[in-house]
GROMACS .gro file of C-alpha atoms in nm:
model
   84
    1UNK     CA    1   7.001   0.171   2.794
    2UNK     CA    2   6.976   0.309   2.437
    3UNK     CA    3   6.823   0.595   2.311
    4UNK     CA    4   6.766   0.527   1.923
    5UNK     CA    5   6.632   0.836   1.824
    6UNK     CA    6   6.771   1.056   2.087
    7UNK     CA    7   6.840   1.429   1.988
    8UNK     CA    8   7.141   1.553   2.056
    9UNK     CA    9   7.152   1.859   2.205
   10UNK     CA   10   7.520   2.089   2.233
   11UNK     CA   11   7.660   1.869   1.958
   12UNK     CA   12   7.818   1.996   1.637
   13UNK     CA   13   7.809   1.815   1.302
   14UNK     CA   14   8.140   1.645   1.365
   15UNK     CA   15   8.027   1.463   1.690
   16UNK     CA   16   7.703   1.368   1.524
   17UNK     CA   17   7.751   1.259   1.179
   18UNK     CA   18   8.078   1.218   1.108
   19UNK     CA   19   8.070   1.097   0.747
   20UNK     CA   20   7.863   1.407   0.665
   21UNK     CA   21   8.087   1.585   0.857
   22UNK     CA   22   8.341   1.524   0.588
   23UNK     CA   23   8.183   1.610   0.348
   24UNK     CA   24   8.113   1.983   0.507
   25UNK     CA   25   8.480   1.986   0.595
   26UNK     CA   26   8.556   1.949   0.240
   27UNK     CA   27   8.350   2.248   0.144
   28UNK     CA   28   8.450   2.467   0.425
   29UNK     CA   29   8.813   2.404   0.321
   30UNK     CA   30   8.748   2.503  -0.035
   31UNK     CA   31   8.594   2.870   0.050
   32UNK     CA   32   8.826   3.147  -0.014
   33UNK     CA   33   9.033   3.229   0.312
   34UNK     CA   34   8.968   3.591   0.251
   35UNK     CA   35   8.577   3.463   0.327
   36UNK     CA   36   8.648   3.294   0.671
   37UNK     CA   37   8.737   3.436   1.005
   38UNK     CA   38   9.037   3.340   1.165
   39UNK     CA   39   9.012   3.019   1.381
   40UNK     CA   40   9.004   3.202   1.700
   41UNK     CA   41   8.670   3.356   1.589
   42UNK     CA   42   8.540   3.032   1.453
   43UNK     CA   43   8.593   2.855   1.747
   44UNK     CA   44   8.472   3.135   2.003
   45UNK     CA   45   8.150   3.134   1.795
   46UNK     CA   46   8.120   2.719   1.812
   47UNK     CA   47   8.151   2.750   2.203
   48UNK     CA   48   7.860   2.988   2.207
   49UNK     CA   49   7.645   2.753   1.981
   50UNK     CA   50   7.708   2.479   2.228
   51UNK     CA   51   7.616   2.662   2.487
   52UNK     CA   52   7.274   2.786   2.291
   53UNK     CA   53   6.951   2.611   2.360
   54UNK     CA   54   6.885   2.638   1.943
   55UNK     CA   55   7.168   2.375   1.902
   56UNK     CA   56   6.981   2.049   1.767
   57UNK     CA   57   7.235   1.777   1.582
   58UNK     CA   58   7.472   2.040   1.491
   59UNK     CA   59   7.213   2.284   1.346
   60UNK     CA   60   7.058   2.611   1.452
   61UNK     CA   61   6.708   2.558   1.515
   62UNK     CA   62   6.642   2.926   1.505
   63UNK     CA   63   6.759   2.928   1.125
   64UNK     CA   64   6.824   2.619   1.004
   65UNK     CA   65   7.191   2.597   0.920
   66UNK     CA   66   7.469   2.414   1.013
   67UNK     CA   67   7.664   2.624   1.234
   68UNK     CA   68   7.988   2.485   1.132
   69UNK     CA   69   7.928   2.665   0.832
   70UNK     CA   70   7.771   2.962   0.924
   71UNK     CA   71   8.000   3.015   1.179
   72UNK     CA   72   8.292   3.001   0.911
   73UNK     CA   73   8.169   3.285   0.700
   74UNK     CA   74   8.300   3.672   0.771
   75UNK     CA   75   7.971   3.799   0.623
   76UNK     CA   76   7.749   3.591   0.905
   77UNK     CA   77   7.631   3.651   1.200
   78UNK     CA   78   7.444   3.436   1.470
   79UNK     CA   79   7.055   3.485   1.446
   80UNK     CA   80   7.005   3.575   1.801
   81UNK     CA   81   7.299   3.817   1.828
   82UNK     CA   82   7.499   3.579   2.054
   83UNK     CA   83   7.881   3.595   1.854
   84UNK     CA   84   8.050   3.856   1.934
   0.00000   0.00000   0.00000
């Protein structure tokens, strides 16, 4: 059975829309290091957004970004207080 305009839920960018994907990728790569946590903290903080009921195709629903992104950034911080 297919589900054409399914939503999915607990997915990040990269399992979504992979060609758009990229393109983030691209970006997030070009931000100063000194800018971006460590990849311990980035992926700590992308477990708790797939666990978050706010996840919708990669994006926060509570504020609209891509969490790939805002979970890159030092200066960030998860909406709903959920990162540690």
């Amino acid at each position: 059975m297919e589900y054409p305009n399914r939503i999915c839920k607990r997915c990040l960018l990269k399992e979504v829309d992979a060609e758009y994907f990229e393109s983030l990728s691209i970006y997030i790569n070009s931000i100063d290091e000194d800018l971006k946590v460590g990849n311990v903290t980035y992926k700590e903080r992308l477990d708790i957004c797939q666990e978050c009921d706010k996840l919708v195709d990669g994006m926060c629903s509570g504020c609209g970004c891509y969490v790939e992104l805002r979970g890159i950034m030092k200066k960030n911080k998860c909406p709903y207080d959920k990162w540690l």
